[in-house]
XYZ file of C-alpha atoms in Angstrom:
740
model
C 0.000 0.000 0.000
C 2.351 2.714 -1.382
C 5.590 3.436 0.441
C 4.474 3.570 4.048
C 2.611 0.446 5.045
C -0.057 1.133 7.634
C 0.485 -1.276 10.499
C -1.345 -2.171 13.665
C 1.031 -3.318 16.361
C 0.060 -5.354 19.409
C -0.750 -3.603 22.674
C 2.038 -4.080 25.172
C -0.335 -3.291 28.019
C -2.649 -6.174 27.310
C -4.373 -5.842 30.685
C -6.086 -2.666 29.533
C -9.265 -3.631 27.708
C -11.342 -0.622 26.718
C -13.776 -0.130 23.890
C -12.251 1.426 20.764
C -13.956 4.437 19.190
C -12.900 6.824 16.443
C -10.642 9.542 17.759
C -12.569 12.226 15.888
C -15.036 13.611 18.434
C -18.347 15.219 17.600
C -19.300 18.686 18.784
C -21.655 17.201 21.357
C -18.756 15.299 22.898
C -16.257 18.130 22.801
C -16.704 19.298 26.386
C -14.585 18.183 29.282
C -10.936 17.552 29.960
C -9.076 14.961 27.862
C -6.823 12.570 29.744
C -4.006 10.983 27.761
C -2.227 7.801 28.854
C 0.998 6.723 27.125
C 1.883 3.104 27.871
C -0.235 3.371 31.016
C 1.336 6.613 32.297
C -1.035 9.535 32.776
C 0.377 12.564 30.912
C -1.324 14.965 33.323
C 1.893 16.985 33.735
C 1.761 18.308 30.160
C 2.295 22.079 30.061
C -0.446 22.345 27.429
C -3.245 19.801 27.739
C -4.697 17.969 24.715
C -7.301 20.031 22.897
C -10.023 19.401 20.333
C -10.123 21.422 17.147
C -12.848 20.732 14.580
C -13.457 17.378 16.228
C -9.786 16.317 16.167
C -7.521 15.832 19.188
C -4.213 17.720 19.144
C -1.342 17.157 21.580
C 2.000 18.896 22.245
C 4.415 17.151 19.878
C 7.643 17.424 21.852
C 6.312 16.379 25.258
C 4.240 13.444 24.033
C 6.445 11.917 21.363
C 9.865 12.604 22.864
C 8.618 10.692 25.920
C 8.521 7.503 23.817
C 11.897 7.960 22.131
C 11.084 10.067 19.061
C 13.312 12.945 18.002
C 11.583 16.288 17.410
C 13.107 18.891 15.085
C 11.703 22.395 14.610
C 12.728 24.482 11.616
C 11.810 28.046 12.425
C 12.394 29.506 8.966
C 10.136 26.996 7.258
C 7.749 26.724 10.245
C 8.174 22.963 9.835
C 8.099 20.230 12.481
C 9.863 16.911 11.860
C 9.254 13.784 13.962
C 11.871 11.024 13.601
C 11.158 7.589 15.030
C 13.277 4.601 13.948
C 12.801 4.317 10.159
C 9.983 6.871 9.937
C 10.113 10.600 9.317
C 6.990 12.770 9.484
C 7.202 16.381 8.312
C 4.399 18.893 9.001
C 4.156 22.606 8.336
C 2.334 24.887 10.735
C -1.202 25.591 9.552
C -1.056 23.209 6.570
C -3.085 20.028 6.119
C -0.499 18.267 3.944
C 2.275 16.250 5.573
C 4.930 13.871 4.319
C 5.640 10.430 5.758
C 8.942 9.036 4.482
C 8.500 11.329 1.494
C 4.917 10.316 0.703
C 2.496 13.243 0.678
C -0.598 12.670 2.833
C -3.486 14.884 3.933
C -4.352 15.319 7.619
C -7.803 16.114 8.983
C -6.397 18.956 11.095
C -3.213 21.033 10.733
C -0.582 21.538 13.433
C -1.048 24.771 15.407
C 0.883 26.874 17.921
C -0.787 27.156 21.345
C 1.050 29.086 24.062
C 4.368 28.440 22.316
C 3.764 24.685 22.012
C 3.390 23.023 18.615
C 0.258 20.881 18.767
C -0.137 18.046 16.238
C -3.078 15.775 15.331
C -2.725 12.748 17.584
C -4.331 10.002 15.517
C -2.538 10.880 12.288
C 0.862 11.160 13.961
C 0.565 8.118 16.205
C -0.718 5.743 13.546
C 1.974 6.823 11.059
C 4.597 6.037 13.694
C 3.111 2.573 14.195
C 1.462 3.238 17.566
C -1.979 2.019 18.554
C -4.742 4.243 19.921
C -7.778 3.374 21.999
C -10.397 5.936 23.028
C -12.833 5.412 25.870
C -15.835 7.620 25.256
C -16.863 7.808 28.879
C -14.498 10.186 30.619
C -12.668 11.411 27.481
C -9.797 8.967 28.022
C -7.220 8.233 25.318
C -4.719 5.379 25.558
C -1.608 5.434 23.375
C 0.309 2.147 23.158
C 3.886 2.227 21.894
C 5.545 -1.094 21.037
C 8.975 -1.864 22.417
C 11.342 -2.046 19.441
C 14.769 -3.413 20.182
C 17.409 -3.124 17.456
C 19.149 -6.353 16.450
C 22.563 -7.001 18.011
C 24.166 -7.026 14.587
C 22.836 -6.551 11.127
C 22.433 -9.979 9.534
C 24.172 -10.567 6.241
C 21.634 -11.187 3.493
C 22.001 -14.505 1.722
C 22.066 -14.612 -2.058
C 18.518 -14.307 -3.300
C 17.322 -15.193 -6.761
C 14.947 -12.499 -8.049
C 11.437 -13.776 -8.577
C 10.634 -14.054 -12.304
C 7.313 -12.848 -13.644
C 6.959 -15.820 -15.961
C 4.278 -18.304 -14.989
C 5.080 -21.988 -14.647
C 2.452 -24.723 -14.319
C 0.790 -24.823 -10.897
C 2.402 -27.213 -8.426
C 0.400 -29.621 -6.294
C -1.917 -28.008 -3.785
C 0.145 -29.059 -0.758
C 2.789 -26.646 0.425
C 5.678 -27.396 2.774
C 6.748 -24.068 4.306
C 10.495 -23.478 4.019
C 12.700 -22.667 6.936
C 12.749 -19.012 7.850
C 15.783 -17.093 6.678
C 17.145 -13.930 8.223
C 16.909 -11.351 5.457
C 17.114 -7.649 6.322
C 14.226 -5.528 5.118
C 14.436 -1.947 3.927
C 11.393 0.188 3.296
C 12.189 2.456 0.351
C 12.659 6.102 1.303
C 12.237 7.378 -2.243
C 9.242 9.687 -2.691
C 6.137 7.791 -3.724
C 3.975 10.849 -4.328
C 1.561 11.153 -7.217
C 2.805 11.080 -10.779
C -0.386 12.344 -12.353
C -1.198 12.360 -16.041
C -3.888 14.828 -17.027
C -5.341 14.075 -20.444
C -8.476 14.488 -22.502
C -9.543 10.858 -22.196
C -8.943 8.225 -19.565
C -7.413 5.745 -19.679
C -4.781 7.221 -21.958
C -3.379 5.070 -24.768
C 0.153 5.732 -25.962
C 0.621 8.336 -28.687
C -0.418 7.346 -32.192
C 2.524 6.584 -34.457
C 0.917 7.012 -37.856
C 3.631 8.328 -40.161
C 5.075 10.400 -37.311
C 6.329 13.845 -38.157
C 9.593 15.337 -36.973
C 8.447 18.590 -35.329
C 10.633 21.598 -34.802
C 11.773 22.004 -31.199
C 9.777 24.228 -28.873
C 11.192 27.648 -28.021
C 11.389 29.597 -24.766
C 10.284 33.196 -25.354
C 10.083 34.174 -21.672
C 10.656 37.860 -21.071
C 11.129 37.554 -17.310
C 14.136 36.332 -15.384
C 12.862 34.772 -12.150
C 15.147 35.564 -9.231
C 15.561 33.287 -6.213
C 14.213 34.782 -2.981
C 14.163 32.665 0.185
C 10.689 32.065 1.643
C 9.226 29.368 3.910
C 8.149 26.164 2.222
C 4.973 26.509 0.165
C 2.449 24.087 -1.328
C 1.377 23.760 -4.946
C -2.377 23.553 -4.451
C -3.960 24.161 -7.858
C -3.321 24.135 -11.594
C -5.738 26.302 -13.551
C -6.456 25.282 -17.146
C -6.801 27.558 -20.194
C -10.572 27.239 -19.905
C -10.443 28.549 -16.343
C -7.944 31.332 -17.052
C -9.553 32.224 -20.404
C -6.096 32.367 -21.932
C -3.633 30.105 -23.690
C -1.939 29.342 -20.394
C -1.743 27.028 -17.401
C -1.413 28.733 -14.014
C 0.061 27.021 -10.958
C -1.229 28.455 -7.665
C 0.623 28.105 -4.354
C -0.358 28.814 -0.769
C 2.499 31.270 -0.140
C 5.351 32.947 -2.058
C 7.582 30.756 -4.214
C 11.291 30.643 -3.406
C 12.740 29.440 -6.706
C 11.638 28.289 -10.169
C 13.741 26.158 -12.484
C 12.807 25.248 -16.069
C 14.303 22.877 -18.609
C 13.337 21.930 -22.171
C 14.285 18.322 -22.923
C 15.214 17.177 -26.449
C 11.872 15.411 -26.911
C 9.951 18.683 -26.350
C 9.123 18.055 -22.701
C 9.076 21.254 -20.676
C 10.050 20.629 -17.040
C 9.095 23.327 -14.510
C 10.328 22.837 -10.931
C 8.995 24.837 -7.984
C 11.736 24.563 -5.377
C 10.923 24.529 -1.649
C 7.357 23.407 -2.378
C 5.160 20.429 -1.700
C 2.874 19.109 -4.439
C -0.755 18.837 -3.382
C -2.445 18.463 -6.773
C -4.821 15.514 -6.706
C -7.902 16.598 -8.701
C -7.972 15.713 -12.419
C -6.994 18.528 -14.741
C -7.329 18.137 -18.476
C -5.313 19.092 -21.503
C -7.121 21.909 -23.268
C -7.357 21.651 -27.039
C -6.489 25.319 -27.521
C -2.852 24.938 -26.443
C -0.027 22.829 -27.909
C 0.187 20.445 -24.942
C -0.496 16.709 -25.233
C -0.146 15.694 -21.570
C 0.744 17.071 -18.141
C 2.365 15.314 -15.186
C 2.698 16.669 -11.661
C 4.635 15.085 -8.819
C 6.646 15.592 -5.663
C 9.966 15.352 -7.462
C 12.161 15.416 -4.371
C 12.079 15.992 -0.629
C 15.644 17.273 -0.249
C 15.142 19.945 -1.313
C 11.336 19.759 -1.332
C 10.500 20.268 -5.024
C 7.178 20.146 -6.862
C 7.560 19.316 -10.558
C 5.200 19.955 -13.476
C 6.018 18.456 -16.870
C 4.324 19.652 -20.067
C 4.575 17.449 -23.159
C 4.667 20.030 -25.932
C 3.395 19.312 -29.407
C 5.753 20.630 -32.046
C 7.312 24.058 -32.247
C 5.387 25.623 -29.392
C 6.611 28.994 -28.183
C 6.184 29.262 -24.419
C 6.969 31.652 -21.612
C 7.184 31.082 -17.845
C 6.289 34.004 -15.610
C 5.966 34.491 -11.836
C 3.417 36.954 -10.442
C 4.439 39.966 -8.385
C 3.309 38.300 -5.146
C 5.182 35.119 -6.243
C 2.129 32.931 -5.573
C 1.086 32.174 -9.170
C 3.339 30.717 -11.854
C 2.031 30.947 -15.403
C 3.143 28.876 -18.389
C 1.675 30.573 -21.452
C 1.869 29.830 -25.163
C 2.406 32.317 -27.954
C -0.366 32.556 -30.519
C 0.464 31.875 -34.173
C -0.971 34.042 -36.901
C -1.741 31.887 -39.934
C -0.985 33.829 -43.128
C -1.876 31.342 -45.843
C -3.091 27.820 -46.558
C -2.112 26.431 -49.954
C -3.257 23.250 -51.734
C -1.229 21.557 -54.514
C -1.432 18.257 -56.400
C 0.670 16.495 -58.990
C -1.985 13.933 -59.792
C -0.352 11.237 -57.679
C -0.015 13.001 -54.327
C -1.447 16.114 -52.636
C 0.008 18.687 -50.258
C -1.485 21.276 -47.928
C 1.010 23.900 -46.717
C 0.281 26.204 -43.773
C 2.468 29.288 -43.354
C 2.414 31.726 -40.464
C 4.265 34.015 -38.094
C 6.077 30.993 -36.688
C 6.158 27.257 -37.269
C 2.546 26.044 -36.895
C 1.921 23.308 -34.347
C 0.013 20.606 -36.240
C -2.106 17.764 -34.868
C -3.771 15.365 -37.305
C -6.969 13.401 -36.669
C -8.528 11.046 -39.239
C -12.329 11.380 -39.120
C -15.300 9.644 -40.690
C -18.828 10.703 -41.689
C -17.633 12.275 -43.921
C -14.176 10.812 -44.513
C -11.637 13.535 -43.875
C -8.325 14.412 -42.288
C -8.641 17.210 -39.723
C -5.476 19.308 -39.475
C -5.745 20.966 -36.088
C -3.718 24.103 -35.227
C -3.526 24.837 -31.509
C -3.477 28.448 -30.285
C -3.663 29.890 -33.797
C -5.478 32.775 -35.480
C -6.872 32.072 -38.949
C -7.928 35.414 -40.507
C -9.946 33.785 -43.289
C -12.429 30.947 -43.695
C -12.652 28.951 -46.930
C -14.685 26.120 -48.397
C -13.056 25.083 -51.676
C -13.475 22.144 -54.032
C -10.158 20.528 -54.938
C -9.220 18.174 -57.745
C -6.564 16.264 -55.922
C -5.546 12.640 -56.084
C -7.121 12.208 -52.651
C -8.387 15.582 -51.430
C -11.749 16.612 -52.907
C -12.577 19.552 -50.639
C -10.752 21.850 -48.232
C -12.555 23.726 -45.426
C -10.863 26.137 -43.010
C -12.394 27.620 -39.883
C -11.531 29.395 -36.647
C -12.596 27.808 -33.372
C -13.985 29.805 -30.476
C -11.385 28.314 -28.137
C -8.472 29.960 -29.961
C -7.742 26.983 -32.210
C -7.991 26.693 -35.990
C -8.783 23.721 -38.204
C -8.291 22.699 -41.823
C -10.577 19.888 -42.962
C -9.199 17.879 -45.879
C -12.160 15.880 -47.212
C -10.808 12.793 -48.970
C -12.089 10.407 -51.625
C -10.271 7.628 -49.790
C -7.822 7.520 -46.925
C -4.204 7.624 -47.995
C -0.901 7.583 -46.225
C 0.331 10.970 -45.024
C 3.191 12.686 -43.269
C 4.129 16.170 -42.033
C 7.213 18.199 -42.935
C 8.141 21.337 -40.963
C 9.919 24.452 -42.164
C 11.010 27.647 -40.423
C 7.522 29.203 -40.664
C 5.519 26.423 -42.275
C 4.114 22.935 -41.942
C 3.273 20.789 -44.996
C 0.922 17.811 -44.831
C 1.538 15.384 -47.720
C -0.969 12.772 -48.915
C 0.490 9.934 -51.001
C -0.614 6.528 -52.319
C -1.261 3.634 -49.985
C 0.943 0.607 -50.362
C -1.807 -1.769 -49.249
C -4.751 -2.992 -51.340
C -7.851 -5.182 -51.338
C -8.942 -4.323 -47.813
C -10.846 -1.559 -46.044
C -11.936 -0.428 -42.604
C -15.657 0.012 -41.922
C -15.858 2.700 -39.229
C -19.590 2.210 -38.648
C -19.117 -1.493 -37.879
C -15.594 -1.054 -36.393
C -14.408 -3.844 -38.675
C -11.488 -4.748 -40.932
C -12.921 -6.228 -44.126
C -10.992 -8.270 -46.699
C -13.144 -9.182 -49.721
C -12.713 -12.686 -51.122
C -12.604 -11.099 -54.553
C -9.000 -10.248 -53.653
C -8.203 -13.918 -54.268
C -7.414 -14.557 -50.577
C -8.463 -17.945 -49.216
C -7.773 -19.033 -45.636
C -9.207 -20.823 -42.617
C -10.654 -17.992 -40.524
C -10.440 -20.169 -37.391
C -6.681 -20.508 -37.879
C -6.071 -16.755 -37.466
C -3.835 -16.207 -34.440
C -4.855 -13.468 -31.983
C -2.199 -11.671 -29.901
C -3.627 -9.154 -27.435
C -0.975 -6.732 -26.139
C -3.561 -4.581 -24.410
C -1.149 -2.845 -22.037
C 0.515 -1.388 -25.166
C -2.841 -0.773 -26.892
C -1.893 -3.179 -29.657
C -3.746 -6.203 -31.053
C -2.197 -8.432 -33.726
C -4.119 -10.719 -36.086
C -1.753 -13.169 -37.768
C -3.242 -14.689 -40.913
C -2.397 -18.345 -41.619
C -0.994 -17.376 -45.056
C 1.506 -15.036 -46.674
C -0.862 -12.589 -48.351
C 1.537 -9.768 -49.221
C 1.045 -10.337 -52.945
C -2.708 -9.851 -52.496
C -2.910 -7.285 -49.707
C 0.373 -5.412 -50.004
C 1.764 -3.642 -46.949
C 1.536 -0.302 -45.188
C -0.722 1.526 -42.750
C -4.498 1.812 -43.132
C -6.021 4.791 -41.292
C -9.198 4.240 -39.261
C -9.656 7.026 -36.698
C -13.105 5.955 -35.476
C -12.435 6.151 -31.725
C -11.814 2.403 -31.576
C -8.903 1.928 -33.981
C -6.269 4.498 -34.880
C -4.738 2.472 -37.707
C -3.965 -1.011 -38.980
C -0.427 -1.872 -40.051
C -0.235 -4.584 -42.719
C 3.151 -6.305 -42.645
C 4.892 -9.663 -42.969
C 5.788 -11.215 -39.624
C 9.047 -12.953 -38.766
C 7.362 -16.304 -39.475
C 6.535 -15.203 -43.029
C 2.788 -14.860 -42.433
C 0.854 -11.636 -42.949
C 0.014 -9.681 -39.814
C -2.631 -7.041 -39.215
C -1.272 -4.986 -36.314
C -4.050 -2.852 -34.838
C -3.017 0.406 -33.152
C -5.872 0.786 -30.641
C -7.504 3.950 -29.352
C -8.765 1.922 -26.385
C -8.507 -1.674 -25.172
C -10.352 -3.914 -27.644
C -11.190 -7.579 -28.197
C -11.455 -8.853 -31.783
C -13.713 -11.511 -33.236
C -13.239 -13.088 -36.655
C -15.833 -14.565 -39.010
C -16.482 -14.899 -42.702
C -19.437 -14.359 -44.987
C -19.962 -15.531 -48.526
C -17.866 -12.706 -49.928
C -15.615 -11.375 -47.104
C -13.405 -12.070 -44.121
C -14.358 -9.758 -41.256
C -12.407 -8.851 -38.107
C -14.618 -6.888 -35.727
C -13.317 -4.655 -32.926
C -15.371 -5.032 -29.750
C -15.245 -3.336 -26.390
C -14.431 -6.078 -23.848
C -17.621 -5.300 -21.914
C -19.638 -6.068 -25.051
C -17.990 -9.471 -25.352
C -17.414 -10.764 -21.814
C -20.112 -10.971 -19.105
C -17.649 -10.587 -16.184
C -14.300 -8.797 -16.201
C -11.812 -8.472 -13.351
C -8.833 -6.113 -13.478
C -5.804 -7.427 -11.568
C -3.417 -4.738 -10.355
C 0.141 -5.848 -9.467
C 1.296 -3.168 -7.025
C 4.087 -0.690 -7.715
C 6.351 -1.436 -10.727
C 9.078 0.256 -12.733
C 10.510 3.180 -10.791
C 8.362 2.350 -7.743
C 9.880 -0.712 -6.015
C 7.651 -0.769 -2.937
C 9.116 -2.495 0.114
C 12.552 -4.070 -0.330
C 14.547 -6.958 1.112
C 18.096 -5.688 0.983
C 18.843 -4.704 -2.612
C 17.939 -7.990 -4.269
C 14.212 -8.488 -3.716
C 11.628 -5.817 -4.354
C 7.955 -5.903 -3.530
C 7.045 -4.931 -7.099
C 8.539 -8.207 -8.411
C 6.694 -10.346 -5.874
C 3.449 -8.463 -6.543
C 3.879 -9.176 -10.248
C 4.796 -12.834 -9.736
C 1.710 -13.516 -7.603
C -0.491 -11.553 -10.023
C 0.752 -13.419 -13.109
C -0.021 -16.731 -11.435
C -3.457 -15.369 -10.596
C -3.963 -14.203 -14.198
C -3.084 -17.658 -15.529
C -5.933 -19.225 -13.544
C -8.427 -17.180 -15.559
C -7.014 -18.491 -18.853
C -9.098 -21.640 -18.459
C -12.119 -19.944 -16.874
C -14.795 -19.327 -19.556
C -16.919 -17.250 -17.178
C -14.496 -14.487 -16.135
C -12.125 -12.464 -18.298
C -9.057 -11.004 -16.584
C -6.972 -7.989 -17.567
C -3.963 -6.576 -15.709
C -2.729 -3.033 -15.186
C 0.783 -4.230 -15.964
C 2.315 -7.469 -17.235
C 5.976 -6.522 -16.874
C 8.160 -4.331 -14.684
C 6.749 -1.037 -15.903
C 5.696 2.173 -14.171
C 1.957 2.797 -14.139
C 1.023 5.830 -12.015
C -1.422 4.850 -9.308
C -3.679 7.780 -10.239
C -4.126 6.270 -13.718
C -5.046 2.779 -12.537
C -8.613 3.560 -11.330
C -9.819 5.149 -14.619
C -8.221 2.298 -16.557
C -10.107 -0.237 -14.423
C -13.351 1.733 -14.439
C -13.571 1.728 -18.228
C -12.427 -1.850 -18.667
C -13.718 -4.003 -15.821
C -16.416 -4.975 -13.328
C -14.087 -5.638 -10.370
C -10.646 -4.404 -9.294
C -8.171 -6.392 -7.187
C -4.817 -4.844 -6.249
C -2.053 -7.187 -5.039
C 0.525 -5.902 -2.543
C 2.887 -7.057 0.206
C 3.072 -5.409 3.615
C 6.079 -4.237 5.611
C 6.863 -2.924 9.075
C 10.253 -2.690 10.785
C 12.510 -5.683 10.164
C 12.240 -8.481 12.693
C 9.047 -7.203 14.340
C 6.064 -9.358 15.115
C 3.430 -8.203 12.597
C 2.536 -10.936 10.153
C -0.488 -12.193 8.311
C -2.946 -11.137 5.644
C -5.272 -8.136 5.492
C -7.580 -6.727 2.818
C -8.344 -3.042 2.343
C -11.441 -1.385 0.929
C -12.932 2.094 0.614
C -16.716 2.606 0.432
C -17.859 4.113 -2.872
C -20.788 6.472 -3.257
C -22.359 3.985 -5.698
C -21.791 0.937 -3.457
C -25.506 0.376 -3.097
C -26.139 0.582 -6.818
C -23.674 -1.814 -8.455
C -24.765 -4.925 -6.536
C -21.650 -5.594 -4.442
C -20.160 -3.276 -1.840
C -16.413 -2.872 -1.573
C -16.601 -3.958 2.060
C -18.315 -7.202 1.100
C -15.743 -7.842 -1.638
C -12.951 -7.343 0.912
C -14.643 -9.801 3.293
C -14.877 -12.473 0.602
C -11.283 -12.026 -0.589
C -9.932 -11.983 2.987
C -11.860 -15.119 3.950
C -10.524 -17.033 0.955
C -6.923 -15.873 1.385
C -6.833 -16.838 5.052
C -8.610 -20.128 4.404
C -6.379 -20.997 1.460
C -3.043 -20.222 3.095
C -3.564 -20.655 6.847
C -1.966 -17.242 7.417
C -2.830 -15.009 10.367
C -6.125 -13.220 9.789
C -5.588 -9.470 10.261
C -9.093 -8.726 9.012
C -10.413 -6.147 6.604
C -9.576 -2.473 6.933
C -11.023 0.717 5.507
C -8.593 3.216 4.007
C -8.642 6.111 1.555
C -6.046 4.610 -0.772
C -5.816 6.160 -4.249
C -6.535 2.985 -6.235
C -9.563 2.264 -4.030
C -10.898 5.778 -3.616
C -11.116 6.605 -7.312
C -12.472 3.326 -8.633
C -16.209 3.168 -9.310
C -16.397 -0.631 -9.498
C -16.114 -3.011 -6.512
C -12.453 -2.795 -5.454
C -10.161 -4.331 -2.845
C -6.439 -4.254 -2.061
C -4.795 -7.447 -0.767
C -1.819 -7.224 1.585
C -0.597 -10.797 1.229
C 1.944 -10.825 4.071
C 4.874 -8.987 5.673
C 8.329 -8.846 4.104
C 9.547 -7.525 7.444
C 8.717 -10.807 9.166
C 11.555 -13.250 8.319
C 9.361 -16.346 8.339
C 6.647 -14.766 6.222
C 9.204 -13.215 3.857
C 10.591 -16.663 3.115
C 7.122 -17.923 2.272
C 6.305 -14.959 0.057
C 9.398 -15.633 -2.058
C 8.482 -19.293 -2.490
C 6.669 -19.973 -5.829
C 4.567 -22.715 -4.205
C 3.219 -20.313 -1.612
C 2.627 -17.714 -4.308
C 0.438 -20.278 -6.076
C -1.484 -20.764 -2.829
C -2.083 -17.034 -2.638
C -3.065 -16.866 -6.310
C -5.553 -19.738 -5.976
C -7.020 -18.191 -2.828
C -7.545 -14.776 -4.438
C -8.960 -16.489 -7.527
C -11.452 -18.398 -5.363
C -12.474 -15.158 -3.685
C -13.083 -13.451 -7.030
C -15.165 -16.389 -8.266
C -17.217 -16.364 -5.062
C -17.740 -12.604 -5.281
C -19.005 -12.887 -8.856
C -21.523 -15.495 -7.679
C -23.041 -12.742 -5.519
C -22.576 -10.007 -8.082
C -23.907 -9.810 -11.614
C -22.466 -6.692 -13.291
C -25.203 -4.364 -14.415
C -23.957 -2.508 -17.469
């Protein structure tokens, strides 16, 4: 569950048995003195007593947490409090709701405040993040804080050689499992920032960019007129990113809570503009979208570093965008704006075999191309451009029959090239021009029917084959689907790229595979499933949305991946690899299940931002299961399995609540493995909070427990976990019929 694993540690004062209530107290309960006990000792001598603010209990940080061995640091300039306890570091800023725990940005229900010279911090948030356990007795306003005794090992054990766990799936072993002997392997919880790496785009989930005859755009240019000086201020928070629609300009505006100390900017060779706000936390969680009026294809925001604290925004620029970065006079708004292009002329030419449309302007136009149907046309889109004329002209081109130009109300311009048939095309850029060239296709005897979302090969082409022998390869995580024909049909079909652009399929690449057979490689606009059939005169390959083809779909989410390792055992074993290994075994069990189709968020060691996983699952599936491994401090007692859920607003409408799904998964995992039952837990975890389908997150054991770590690395035990989760999913679908 991200970097910092929430843990519940045993109570060392087991003789105290009091009912446990939420620490947040209602207004009706807010009266009366609060008594705080830490490991049984009454903290009545506190100089400032615990107080309630907005229903939350706050306590003096230094007196309470130094008493149990934590180190308290106060940074006056930044107004920041740091609490260090063993392997955990919590940083809070006075008056701010955001805090970091081992670099991960979290939101508190109440900010720290200064009362009579004492820094008061929210008790529940702080204690639970340090691994302490809280019990509240309603009668008498009594709070009990239990702190586990953690004794460091005498000497750090030397890690044995560990073979990394492969993602490949081998046949399931017999059901019996002999647990291996426990091995002493040191555990390290990664201290790298695990904060959001958010992609803001027009559609979610976001397929990779289309590579149809890619152009080679001119590099973007910095035309900033302001030099931003560094001025030291306390740490600030990036709280908002206003879009062009909101600012009514061709600009994105970053808003902070206080003055900005320093801004750094860098244009990378691939036209990515990196803007760093130094001495700032990133608190952008709401979805922002790429506006069509500016030459930006995607935006990412993240907490780039914690030393120094740096919020990073990355703009993927489309073509020769001219941009400027400017800081407001009060240094609380940072604006990235884009220069508007004045289009001077649009010229059409043809030589009878190919056509060209050339756009000239005050600078190099930024061109985006979208094939469209009904009617068939190629839309040449110009972001942030002024077109002083509108035309509707008939053309006698080899492909282009009509050219329409118009100015959009959002500051964009468009040139519609109506075509007799789709051709191949490319874009060439000049100093102040962009030329779109249409030239003959190199494929033949096939077409794409956008109304039916189908590839059609007429039998009049001379092609004859067994339609049932067509091989299907679904590389859905790369938005690619390959249909391998059982014949070499290059002489009949040719080769090249067929444009579709119907919202299902971007294009179809016709090529000869390494085995000599003809392949139809579909570049998908969204995840698709293809069916193949033949009629009396055609072979037809139809693109279907998975939900139109499969009655039940589960999305399996192997935790972490790529640049996010999760918990680690030394340097050799990473949680992300174990998550993937268990998940791939789980996926293989659905290969022979005709009733449930399974997709995964990742199939290899790749980075998939956690903010992008919920929309991916929401569009694709009926159920979401995330697979993780827990961790506490090495050698400590916590062990066992727990399942997390977060109640959705639509829980009562879809037919299965997230809590019930968690109960079913937890029951099956415990029953199938014999592990300690840590129960189900509610938590506002990103992948659970933003899903709209029944969702649960499985913590399959603790890497920090030597005995359990050894089991988790054993393929046999991984199969036990996979079978148990599979059984839970099957049982849940017996109770839940997706209503689409």
